[in-house]
Coordinates of C-alpha atoms in Angstrom, one line a residue:
X1 CA -32.4 19.3 21.9
X2 CA -29.8 19.4 24.6
X3 CA -29.3 16.2 26.7
X4 CA -29.9 16.2 30.4
X5 CA -26.8 17.8 32.1
X6 CA -24.5 15.3 33.7
X7 CA -22.6 18.1 35.4
X8 CA -24.3 21.1 37.1
X9 CA -22.4 24.3 37.9
X10 CA -23.7 26.3 40.9
X11 CA -23.4 30.0 40.2
X12 CA -22.0 31.9 43.2
X13 CA -21.5 35.0 41.1
X14 CA -18.1 34.3 39.7
X15 CA -16.8 36.0 36.5
X16 CA -15.9 32.6 35.1
X17 CA -19.0 30.6 36.1
X18 CA -20.3 29.9 32.6
X19 CA -16.8 29.3 31.5
X20 CA -16.7 26.3 33.8
X21 CA -19.7 24.8 32.1
X22 CA -18.3 25.5 28.7
X23 CA -15.0 23.8 29.5
X24 CA -16.9 20.7 30.6
X25 CA -18.9 20.8 27.3
X26 CA -15.5 21.1 25.5
X27 CA -14.7 17.7 27.1
X28 CA -17.7 16.3 25.4
X29 CA -20.0 16.3 28.4
X30 CA -23.1 18.4 28.6
X31 CA -23.2 20.9 31.5
X32 CA -25.5 23.6 32.6
X33 CA -25.5 26.4 35.2
X34 CA -28.0 26.6 38.1
X35 CA -28.4 29.2 40.9
X36 CA -26.2 28.4 43.9
X37 CA -29.1 28.0 46.3
X38 CA -30.8 25.3 44.2
X39 CA -32.2 22.6 46.5
X40 CA -30.1 19.4 46.6
X41 CA -33.1 17.3 45.5
X42 CA -33.2 19.2 42.2
X43 CA -29.5 18.4 41.6
X44 CA -29.7 14.7 42.3
X45 CA -29.9 13.6 38.7
X46 CA -26.5 15.1 37.9
X47 CA -23.4 12.9 38.2
X48 CA -21.4 15.8 39.6
X49 CA -21.6 19.4 40.9
X50 CA -19.2 22.2 40.6
X51 CA -19.4 25.3 42.9
X52 CA -18.1 28.4 41.1
X53 CA -16.0 31.3 42.3
X54 CA -17.6 34.6 43.4
X55 CA -17.0 38.1 44.6
X56 CA -18.3 37.7 48.1
X57 CA -16.8 36.7 51.5
X58 CA -18.4 33.6 53.1
X59 CA -19.0 35.6 56.2
X60 CA -21.0 38.4 54.5
X61 CA -24.7 38.2 55.5
X62 CA -25.9 38.2 51.9
X63 CA -23.2 36.0 50.5
X64 CA -24.2 33.2 48.2
X65 CA -24.5 29.7 49.7
X66 CA -25.5 26.2 48.7
X67 CA -27.8 23.6 50.1
X68 CA -25.4 21.8 52.6
X69 CA -27.2 18.5 51.8
X70 CA -25.2 18.3 48.6
X71 CA -22.1 17.4 50.7
X72 CA -23.8 14.4 52.4
X73 CA -25.2 12.5 49.5
X74 CA -22.0 10.9 48.1
X75 CA -22.5 13.0 45.0
X76 CA -19.2 14.3 43.6
X77 CA -18.7 18.0 44.4
X78 CA -15.8 20.3 43.3
X79 CA -15.4 23.7 44.8
X80 CA -13.5 26.4 42.9
X81 CA -12.1 29.6 44.5
X82 CA -15.1 30.9 46.5
X83 CA -16.5 27.4 46.1
X84 CA -13.6 26.0 48.1
X85 CA -14.0 28.7 50.8
X86 CA -17.8 28.0 51.0
X87 CA -17.3 24.2 51.2
X88 CA -14.8 24.7 54.1
X89 CA -17.0 27.2 55.9
X90 CA -20.2 25.0 55.7
X91 CA -18.3 21.9 56.8
X92 CA -16.6 23.3 59.9
X93 CA -13.4 24.8 58.5
X94 CA -12.3 28.4 58.8
X95 CA -11.8 31.1 56.2
X96 CA -10.0 34.4 56.8
X97 CA -8.9 37.4 54.7
X98 CA -5.4 36.9 53.6
X99 CA -2.5 39.2 54.5
X100 CA -2.2 39.9 50.7
X101 CA -4.2 39.2 47.6
X102 CA -3.2 36.7 44.9
X103 CA -4.3 37.9 41.4
X104 CA -2.9 36.4 38.3
X105 CA -0.3 33.7 37.7
X106 CA 0.9 31.6 40.7
X107 CA 3.0 28.5 41.1
X108 CA 1.2 25.6 42.7
X109 CA 3.1 22.9 44.6
X110 CA 0.9 19.8 44.4
X111 CA 1.6 16.7 46.4
X112 CA 2.1 13.4 44.7
X113 CA -1.3 11.9 45.4
X114 CA -3.5 9.0 44.5
X115 CA -6.6 11.1 44.7
X116 CA -8.5 10.8 41.5
X117 CA -8.9 14.6 41.0
X118 CA -5.1 15.1 40.9
X119 CA -4.1 11.9 39.2
X120 CA -1.0 12.6 37.1
X121 CA -0.8 16.2 38.3
X122 CA 1.8 16.1 41.1
X123 CA 4.7 18.6 41.3
X124 CA 4.9 22.3 40.4
X125 CA 2.6 23.9 37.8
X126 CA 1.3 27.2 36.7
X127 CA -2.2 28.2 38.0
X128 CA -4.4 31.3 37.9
X129 CA -5.5 32.9 41.1
X130 CA -8.0 35.7 41.9
X131 CA -8.7 35.9 45.6
X132 CA -7.9 37.7 48.9
X133 CA -9.9 35.4 51.4
X134 CA -8.3 32.0 52.0
X135 CA -9.0 28.8 53.9
X136 CA -6.8 28.7 57.0
X137 CA -8.3 25.5 58.6
X138 CA -9.7 22.6 56.6
X139 CA -12.8 20.6 57.8
X140 CA -12.5 17.2 59.4
X141 CA -11.7 14.5 56.9
X142 CA -10.0 16.8 54.4
X143 CA -6.3 16.9 53.6
X144 CA -4.3 19.7 52.1
X145 CA -2.7 18.6 48.8
X146 CA -1.6 21.8 47.2
X147 CA -0.2 25.2 48.1
X148 CA 1.4 28.4 46.7
X149 CA 3.8 30.8 48.2
X150 CA 0.9 33.0 49.2
X151 CA -1.9 30.5 49.8
X152 CA -1.2 27.6 52.2
X153 CA -4.4 25.8 51.3
X154 CA -4.6 25.9 47.5
X155 CA -6.1 22.4 47.0
X156 CA -7.9 20.0 49.4
X157 CA -9.5 16.6 49.1
X158 CA -11.8 14.3 51.0
X159 CA -11.9 11.2 48.7
X160 CA -14.0 9.1 51.1
X161 CA -16.7 11.8 50.9
X162 CA -16.3 12.5 47.1
X163 CA -15.5 16.1 47.9
X164 CA -12.7 18.2 46.4
X165 CA -11.8 21.9 46.2
X166 CA -9.2 24.2 44.7
X167 CA -8.5 27.9 45.4
X168 CA -7.2 28.4 41.8
X169 CA -9.2 28.5 38.6
X170 CA -8.8 25.4 36.5
X171 CA -11.3 26.6 33.9
X172 CA -9.1 29.4 32.6
X173 CA -6.3 28.8 30.0
X174 CA -3.6 30.3 32.2
X175 CA -3.9 27.3 34.5
X176 CA -1.7 25.1 32.3
X177 CA -3.1 21.7 33.4
X178 CA -6.6 22.9 34.3
X179 CA -8.2 20.9 31.5
X180 CA -6.7 17.7 32.9
X181 CA -8.0 18.4 36.4
X182 CA -11.5 19.0 35.1
X183 CA -11.3 15.9 33.0
X184 CA -10.3 13.9 36.1
X185 CA -13.3 15.2 37.9
X186 CA -15.7 14.7 35.1
X187 CA -14.6 11.2 34.0
X188 CA -12.6 9.6 36.9
X189 CA -14.8 10.9 39.8
X190 CA -18.2 11.6 38.2
X191 CA -18.0 8.7 35.7
X192 CA -19.7 10.9 33.1
X193 CA -19.9 9.7 29.5
X194 CA -19.5 11.8 26.4
X195 CA -22.8 13.1 25.1
X196 CA -22.0 16.5 23.6
X197 CA -20.3 17.8 20.4
X198 CA -19.4 21.5 20.7
X199 CA -19.0 21.8 16.9
X200 CA -21.8 22.6 14.4
X201 CA -23.5 25.2 16.5
X202 CA -24.9 27.3 13.6
X203 CA -28.0 25.1 12.8
X204 CA -29.0 25.0 16.4
X205 CA -28.6 28.8 16.8
X206 CA -30.5 29.4 13.6
X207 CA -33.4 27.3 15.0
X208 CA -33.3 29.3 18.2
X209 CA -33.5 32.5 16.2
X210 CA -36.5 31.3 14.3
X211 CA -38.2 30.3 17.5
X212 CA -37.5 33.7 19.1
X213 CA -38.5 35.8 16.1
X214 CA -41.6 33.9 15.1
X215 CA -43.2 35.9 12.3
X216 CA -41.4 39.1 13.2
X217 CA -38.5 40.8 11.4
X218 CA -35.2 41.6 12.9
X219 CA -33.5 44.9 12.9
X220 CA -29.7 45.0 13.5
X221 CA -27.3 47.8 14.5
X222 CA -24.0 46.4 13.3
X223 CA -20.6 47.6 14.3
X224 CA -18.5 45.8 11.7
X225 CA -16.9 43.7 14.4
X226 CA -16.9 40.0 14.7
X227 CA -19.8 39.6 17.2
X228 CA -22.4 41.8 15.4
X229 CA -21.4 40.5 12.0
X230 CA -21.7 36.8 12.9
X231 CA -25.0 37.5 14.7
X232 CA -26.3 39.4 11.7
X233 CA -25.2 36.6 9.3
X234 CA -26.9 34.0 11.4
X235 CA -30.2 35.9 11.4
X236 CA -29.9 36.4 7.6
X237 CA -29.5 32.6 7.2
X238 CA -32.2 31.7 9.7
X239 CA -34.9 34.2 8.5
X240 CA -33.9 35.2 4.9
X241 CA -32.6 38.6 3.6
X242 CA -36.1 40.1 3.4
X243 CA -36.7 39.8 7.1
X244 CA -33.3 41.2 8.4
X245 CA -32.2 44.8 8.1
X246 CA -28.8 46.3 9.2
X247 CA -27.7 49.8 10.0
X248 CA -24.2 50.9 11.1
X249 CA -24.3 53.9 13.3
X250 CA -21.3 56.3 12.9
X251 CA -21.0 57.6 16.4
X252 CA -17.8 59.6 15.8
X253 CA -16.1 57.3 18.3
X254 CA -14.7 54.8 15.8
X255 CA -11.2 54.1 14.7
X256 CA -9.6 55.5 11.5
X257 CA -11.1 53.7 8.4
X258 CA -13.7 51.8 10.4
X259 CA -16.8 53.3 8.7
X260 CA -15.3 52.8 5.2
X261 CA -14.7 49.1 6.1
X262 CA -18.4 48.7 7.1
X263 CA -19.7 50.4 4.0
X264 CA -18.5 47.5 2.0
X265 CA -20.7 45.0 4.0
X266 CA -23.7 43.7 2.0
X267 CA -27.1 44.6 3.4
X268 CA -25.9 47.4 5.7
X269 CA -26.6 51.1 5.5
X270 CA -24.8 53.9 7.4
X271 CA -26.5 56.3 9.8
X272 CA -24.5 59.5 10.7
X273 CA -25.0 60.3 14.3
X274 CA -21.6 61.8 15.2
X275 CA -22.8 65.1 16.5
X276 CA -25.6 63.5 18.6
X277 CA -23.1 61.3 20.5
X278 CA -20.5 64.0 20.9
X279 CA -23.0 66.5 22.2
X280 CA -24.4 63.9 24.7
X281 CA -20.9 63.1 26.0
X282 CA -19.6 66.7 26.3
X283 CA -18.2 67.4 29.7
X284 CA -18.7 63.8 31.0
X285 CA -15.8 62.2 32.8
X286 CA -17.2 59.2 34.7
X287 CA -16.7 55.9 32.8
X288 CA -20.0 54.3 33.9
X289 CA -21.9 57.5 32.9
X290 CA -20.1 57.4 29.5
X291 CA -21.3 53.8 28.9
X292 CA -24.8 54.6 30.0
X293 CA -25.0 57.7 27.8
X294 CA -23.7 55.8 24.8
X295 CA -26.1 52.9 25.3
X296 CA -29.1 55.3 25.7
X297 CA -28.1 57.3 22.6
X298 CA -28.0 54.0 20.7
X299 CA -31.6 53.4 21.7
X300 CA -32.5 57.0 20.6
X301 CA -30.9 56.4 17.2
X302 CA -32.6 53.1 17.0
X303 CA -36.0 54.7 17.7
X304 CA -35.4 57.5 15.1
X305 CA -34.3 55.0 12.5
X306 CA -37.2 52.7 13.1
X307 CA -39.7 55.5 12.9
X308 CA -38.0 57.2 9.9
X309 CA -37.9 53.9 7.9
X310 CA -41.5 53.0 8.9
X311 CA -40.4 49.9 10.8
X312 CA -43.1 50.4 13.4
X313 CA -45.6 49.4 10.7
X314 CA -44.2 45.9 11.0
X315 CA -43.7 43.5 13.8
X316 CA -40.0 43.8 14.6
X317 CA -37.4 42.9 17.2
X318 CA -33.9 44.2 17.8
X319 CA -30.9 42.0 17.1
X320 CA -27.6 42.3 19.0
X321 CA -24.2 40.7 18.9
X322 CA -24.1 40.4 22.7
X323 CA -21.7 37.7 23.9
X324 CA -21.5 36.2 27.3
X325 CA -18.7 38.3 28.8
X326 CA -20.8 41.4 28.1
X327 CA -23.6 40.0 30.2
X328 CA -21.5 38.7 33.1
X329 CA -19.4 41.8 33.5
X330 CA -22.5 44.0 33.5
X331 CA -23.8 42.1 36.6
X332 CA -26.1 40.2 34.3
X333 CA -26.4 37.1 36.4
X334 CA -28.0 37.1 39.9
X335 CA -24.9 37.0 42.0
X336 CA -22.3 38.6 39.6
X337 CA -20.7 41.9 40.6
X338 CA -21.0 44.8 38.2
X339 CA -17.5 45.3 36.6
X340 CA -18.6 47.7 33.9
X341 CA -22.0 48.3 32.1
X342 CA -21.8 47.3 28.5
X343 CA -23.7 49.5 26.1
X344 CA -26.0 46.6 25.1
X345 CA -27.1 46.2 28.8
X346 CA -28.3 49.7 29.6
X347 CA -31.9 50.4 30.8
X348 CA -33.4 50.9 27.3
X349 CA -32.0 47.6 26.1
X350 CA -33.1 45.8 29.3
X351 CA -36.7 47.0 28.6
X352 CA -36.6 45.4 25.2
X353 CA -35.3 42.2 26.8
X354 CA -38.1 42.2 29.3
X355 CA -40.7 42.7 26.7
X356 CA -39.4 40.0 24.4
X357 CA -38.3 42.5 21.6
X358 CA -34.7 41.4 21.3
X359 CA -32.8 38.4 19.8
X360 CA -29.2 37.8 20.8
X361 CA -28.0 34.7 19.0
X362 CA -24.5 34.7 20.7
X363 CA -25.4 35.6 24.3
X364 CA -24.1 32.3 25.7
X365 CA -20.9 32.2 23.7
X366 CA -17.4 33.5 24.2
X367 CA -15.3 35.3 21.6
X368 CA -13.4 32.3 20.3
X369 CA -16.7 30.3 20.0
X370 CA -18.1 33.2 18.0
X371 CA -15.2 33.0 15.6
X372 CA -15.8 29.2 15.3
X373 CA -19.4 29.8 14.4
X374 CA -18.3 32.4 11.8
X375 CA -15.9 29.9 10.2
X376 CA -18.8 27.5 10.1
X377 CA -20.8 30.1 8.2
X378 CA -17.9 30.6 5.8
X379 CA -17.2 34.3 6.7
X380 CA -14.0 35.8 5.6
X381 CA -10.9 35.3 7.8
X382 CA -10.1 39.1 7.4
X383 CA -13.2 39.8 9.5
X384 CA -13.0 36.8 11.9
X385 CA -9.4 37.5 12.9
X386 CA -9.9 41.2 13.6
X387 CA -9.0 42.3 17.1
X388 CA -12.1 42.9 19.2
X389 CA -13.2 46.5 19.5
X390 CA -15.5 47.7 22.2
X391 CA -19.1 48.8 21.3
X392 CA -18.6 52.2 23.0
X393 CA -15.6 52.8 20.7
X394 CA -12.9 55.2 21.5
X395 CA -15.0 56.9 24.2
X396 CA -13.8 54.3 26.7
X397 CA -10.2 54.5 25.5
X398 CA -10.1 58.3 25.9
X399 CA -9.9 58.8 29.7
X400 CA -11.1 62.0 31.2
X401 CA -10.6 63.9 34.5
X402 CA -12.8 66.2 36.4
X403 CA -9.9 68.0 38.2
X404 CA -6.3 68.9 37.8
X405 CA -4.1 66.5 39.9
X406 CA -0.5 66.0 40.5
X407 CA 1.3 62.6 40.3
X408 CA 2.7 61.3 43.6
X409 CA 6.0 59.6 44.1
X410 CA 6.2 56.6 46.5
X411 CA 8.7 54.0 47.4
X412 CA 7.1 51.7 44.8
X413 CA 6.8 54.2 41.9
X414 CA 4.6 57.1 40.8
X415 CA 0.9 57.0 41.6
X416 CA -1.0 58.5 38.7
X417 CA -4.2 60.2 39.6
X418 CA -5.9 58.4 36.7
X419 CA -8.5 55.8 37.7
X420 CA -9.1 52.6 35.7
X421 CA -11.5 49.7 36.1
X422 CA -10.3 46.4 37.5
X423 CA -11.7 43.0 38.5
X424 CA -10.3 41.7 41.7
X425 CA -11.7 38.6 43.5
X426 CA -14.6 38.8 41.0
X427 CA -15.5 42.3 42.2
X428 CA -15.2 45.6 40.5
X429 CA -12.4 48.0 41.5
X430 CA -11.9 51.5 40.4
X431 CA -8.5 52.8 41.5
X432 CA -5.4 54.9 40.6
X433 CA -2.6 53.5 38.4
X434 CA 1.0 52.8 39.6
X435 CA 3.8 53.7 37.2
X436 CA 7.2 52.1 37.5
X437 CA 10.4 52.8 35.5
X438 CA 11.0 49.4 33.9
X439 CA 9.2 46.8 31.8
X440 CA 9.0 44.1 34.4
X441 CA 5.8 42.0 34.4
X442 CA 6.8 39.9 37.4
X443 CA 7.4 43.1 39.5
X444 CA 4.0 44.4 38.3
X445 CA 2.2 41.3 39.5
X446 CA 3.9 41.4 42.9
X447 CA 3.0 45.0 43.4
X448 CA -0.6 44.4 42.5
X449 CA -0.8 41.5 44.9
X450 CA 0.8 43.6 47.7
X451 CA -0.8 47.0 47.3
X452 CA -4.5 47.7 47.9
X453 CA -4.7 51.2 46.7
X454 CA -3.9 50.5 43.0
X455 CA -5.3 48.0 40.5
X456 CA -3.0 48.5 37.5
X457 CA 0.7 48.9 36.9
X458 CA 2.2 50.6 33.9
X459 CA 5.8 51.2 32.8
X460 CA 6.9 54.6 31.4
X461 CA 8.7 53.8 28.2
X462 CA 9.1 57.3 26.5
X463 CA 8.4 60.9 27.2
X464 CA 9.2 64.6 26.5
X465 CA 9.5 65.5 30.2
X466 CA 10.4 63.8 33.4
X467 CA 7.5 62.4 35.6
X468 CA 7.8 65.2 38.2
X469 CA 6.9 67.7 35.5
X470 CA 3.8 65.8 34.3
X471 CA 0.3 66.1 35.8
X472 CA -3.3 65.1 35.1
X473 CA -5.4 68.0 33.7
X474 CA -9.2 68.4 33.8
X475 CA -10.4 67.1 30.5
X476 CA -13.4 65.5 28.7
X477 CA -14.3 63.9 25.4
X478 CA -13.6 66.5 22.8
X479 CA -13.1 66.2 19.0
X480 CA -9.5 67.2 19.4
X481 CA -8.7 64.5 22.0
X482 CA -10.6 61.9 20.1
X483 CA -8.7 62.9 16.9
X484 CA -5.5 62.6 18.9
X485 CA -6.3 59.1 20.0
X486 CA -7.6 58.1 16.6
X487 CA -4.3 59.1 15.0
X488 CA -2.2 57.4 17.6
X489 CA -4.3 54.2 17.3
X490 CA -3.8 54.2 13.5
X491 CA 0.0 54.6 14.0
X492 CA 0.2 51.7 16.4
X493 CA -2.0 49.4 14.3
X494 CA 0.0 50.2 11.1
X495 CA 3.4 49.5 12.7
X496 CA 2.3 46.4 14.7
X497 CA 0.7 45.0 11.6
X498 CA 3.8 45.6 9.5
X499 CA 5.9 43.9 12.1
X500 CA 3.5 41.0 12.4
X501 CA 3.0 41.7 16.1
X502 CA -0.8 42.1 15.7
X503 CA -0.9 38.3 14.9
X504 CA 0.9 37.5 18.2
X505 CA -1.8 39.2 20.4
X506 CA -5.5 38.8 20.8
X507 CA -6.2 42.5 21.2
X508 CA -4.2 45.7 21.3
X509 CA -6.1 48.6 22.9
X510 CA -4.5 52.0 22.7
X511 CA -5.5 54.3 25.5
X512 CA -5.3 58.1 25.8
X513 CA -4.9 59.5 29.3
X514 CA -4.9 63.2 30.4
X515 CA -1.4 63.1 31.7
X516 CA 1.3 65.4 30.4
X517 CA 2.5 69.0 30.2
X518 CA 0.9 72.3 29.0
X519 CA 2.5 71.8 25.6
X520 CA 1.6 68.1 25.4
X521 CA -1.3 67.4 27.7
X522 CA -2.0 63.7 26.9
X523 CA -0.1 60.4 27.0
X524 CA -0.6 57.1 25.3
X525 CA -0.9 53.7 27.1
X526 CA -0.1 50.6 25.0
X527 CA -2.1 47.5 26.1
X528 CA -1.3 44.4 24.0
X529 CA -2.8 41.3 25.6
X530 CA -3.3 37.7 24.8
X531 CA -6.5 35.9 25.6
X532 CA -8.9 33.2 24.4
X533 CA -12.3 34.3 25.5
X534 CA -11.8 37.8 27.0
X535 CA -12.5 36.6 30.6
X536 CA -8.8 36.3 31.5
X537 CA -5.9 38.0 29.7
X538 CA -2.1 38.3 29.9
X539 CA -0.1 41.4 29.1
X540 CA 2.2 40.6 26.2
X541 CA 5.8 41.9 26.0
X542 CA 6.6 43.7 22.7
X543 CA 9.8 43.3 20.7
X544 CA 12.2 46.1 21.9
X545 CA 12.9 47.4 18.3
X546 CA 9.1 47.6 17.6
X547 CA 8.4 49.4 20.9
X548 CA 11.2 51.9 20.2
X549 CA 9.8 52.6 16.7
X550 CA 6.2 53.0 18.0
X551 CA 7.3 55.3 20.8
X552 CA 9.3 57.5 18.4
X553 CA 6.4 57.8 16.0
X554 CA 3.9 58.6 18.8
X555 CA 6.0 61.3 20.3
X556 CA 5.9 63.1 17.0
X557 CA 2.1 63.4 17.3
X558 CA 0.9 66.8 18.4
X559 CA -0.3 66.8 22.0
X560 CA 1.3 63.5 23.0
X561 CA 3.8 63.9 26.0
X562 CA 4.5 60.4 27.0
X563 CA 4.1 56.7 26.2
X564 CA 3.4 54.0 28.9
X565 CA 3.1 50.2 28.7
X566 CA 0.4 48.4 30.6
X567 CA 1.9 45.4 32.5
X568 CA -1.3 44.3 34.1
X569 CA -3.0 40.9 33.5
X570 CA -6.8 40.3 33.8
X571 CA -7.5 40.0 36.6
X572 CA -6.7 42.3 38.3
X573 CA -7.1 44.8 35.4
X574 CA -9.8 44.6 32.8
X575 CA -8.7 44.5 29.2
X576 CA -10.1 48.0 28.6
X577 CA -9.4 50.8 31.1
X578 CA -13.0 51.9 31.4

């Protein structure tokens, strides 16, 4: 049983809302999330309240709000990002759209202060920003205690009223001293006491599985990745091998060697559905449509397998390895913006959720937490330390285009007519990509903050032809293009593993884009990133000798005309391009 939450997080739709609660739990204090409009009287038992970030503007008619009474009770309240803007707005301050956005790393200048929230945190420090709106006038009784080069009001405090707010995100790992700030709020201001141990989750999850399944059996479609394997293993332990069945669907969208790897897993059989998926995806170029089709085809395969194996003669439910980022990025909480629809959140799956025919043991966990549960189960480190691979597979790493289009040179670089998905200010963006001629992460961050028509910056690192001779060509998912990407991905993985670079990054997507020449119509984008939980990520520089070797090998591949390096952090770019 969970204790009563000492800290309540009000969900204003932010991508990191549940991450806030989890970071508080990591401090040893139980926290839960509530809808932002929850009545103040229903929050009175908590020792403190945190208002999350969100994708809205406080002036939008439908924007999330909170019960203003929470600010008048003496209860400790901390506003984060949109939470700071909302607090200022409701208490008589002013919020405006900034002259430029602020996405990614920033340097905070924090005053030396005796305020409890910032105790021991004075001076300059690295923080993580994701906003365009900003507080330009603070309410009466508040003082400004922190600022960045772009944001004049980055931290405010009204200690006499027990109210605090920051524009940056202390809950993400990129804010170097964010844990100390949250600890100050939880213990110094809220006077919470430790009542939660985040370890030893497996027995609790197994009990939840038993309660959800009842007398029914569980049928799993496993991918061979960390999430689905840990979820499958938990169900096997909770219910016994005779009540859990697993099938791996070979979609034709997997990496080289992936199916052979999964064949070695105990209790899992393989269903060949390559032609079914490729036929359904033929001619499709829109990324959201791809994801919907893949999700619905999974449901069709599921129905065929269930019927063919006579599983309808039994009470059954579907098991999935869904983790929390899958849900939040699919707009799965009330106020969250849709960033991209995950294949396990399409209409067919939603119907199973609504009718109680699904169990998702990991749906409230993040990737690093899933790995910890896997270690608790004793799973092999070869599996647990694998880089995450998206459920839709290579389909969302093989970008398509409906039309031929030329690149466009600007003062800042080349604008590529290839669109990618981003997350800016907790909202989805879908915009062209800017290409520059140097591997300069600082320059890329500045360009993203300054320009509104792009959401991602790449550097051209190798190519057979100059940029002005390259163009985007109409293209879709074909066996040839998927094979081209599969071979390139295998080359990159082989060389990065041999150099030990794969152990320095959290994930390394390899992207195929339809940019090239008639002789070599596609290019490769390298996307090595570092992350903890998948909600934020940093682009990682590669050793020059390894990059040179990878580029040389890739340009030997038939059909590959260029190699690019993604310099974009998350936000503003998602980890995957689609």
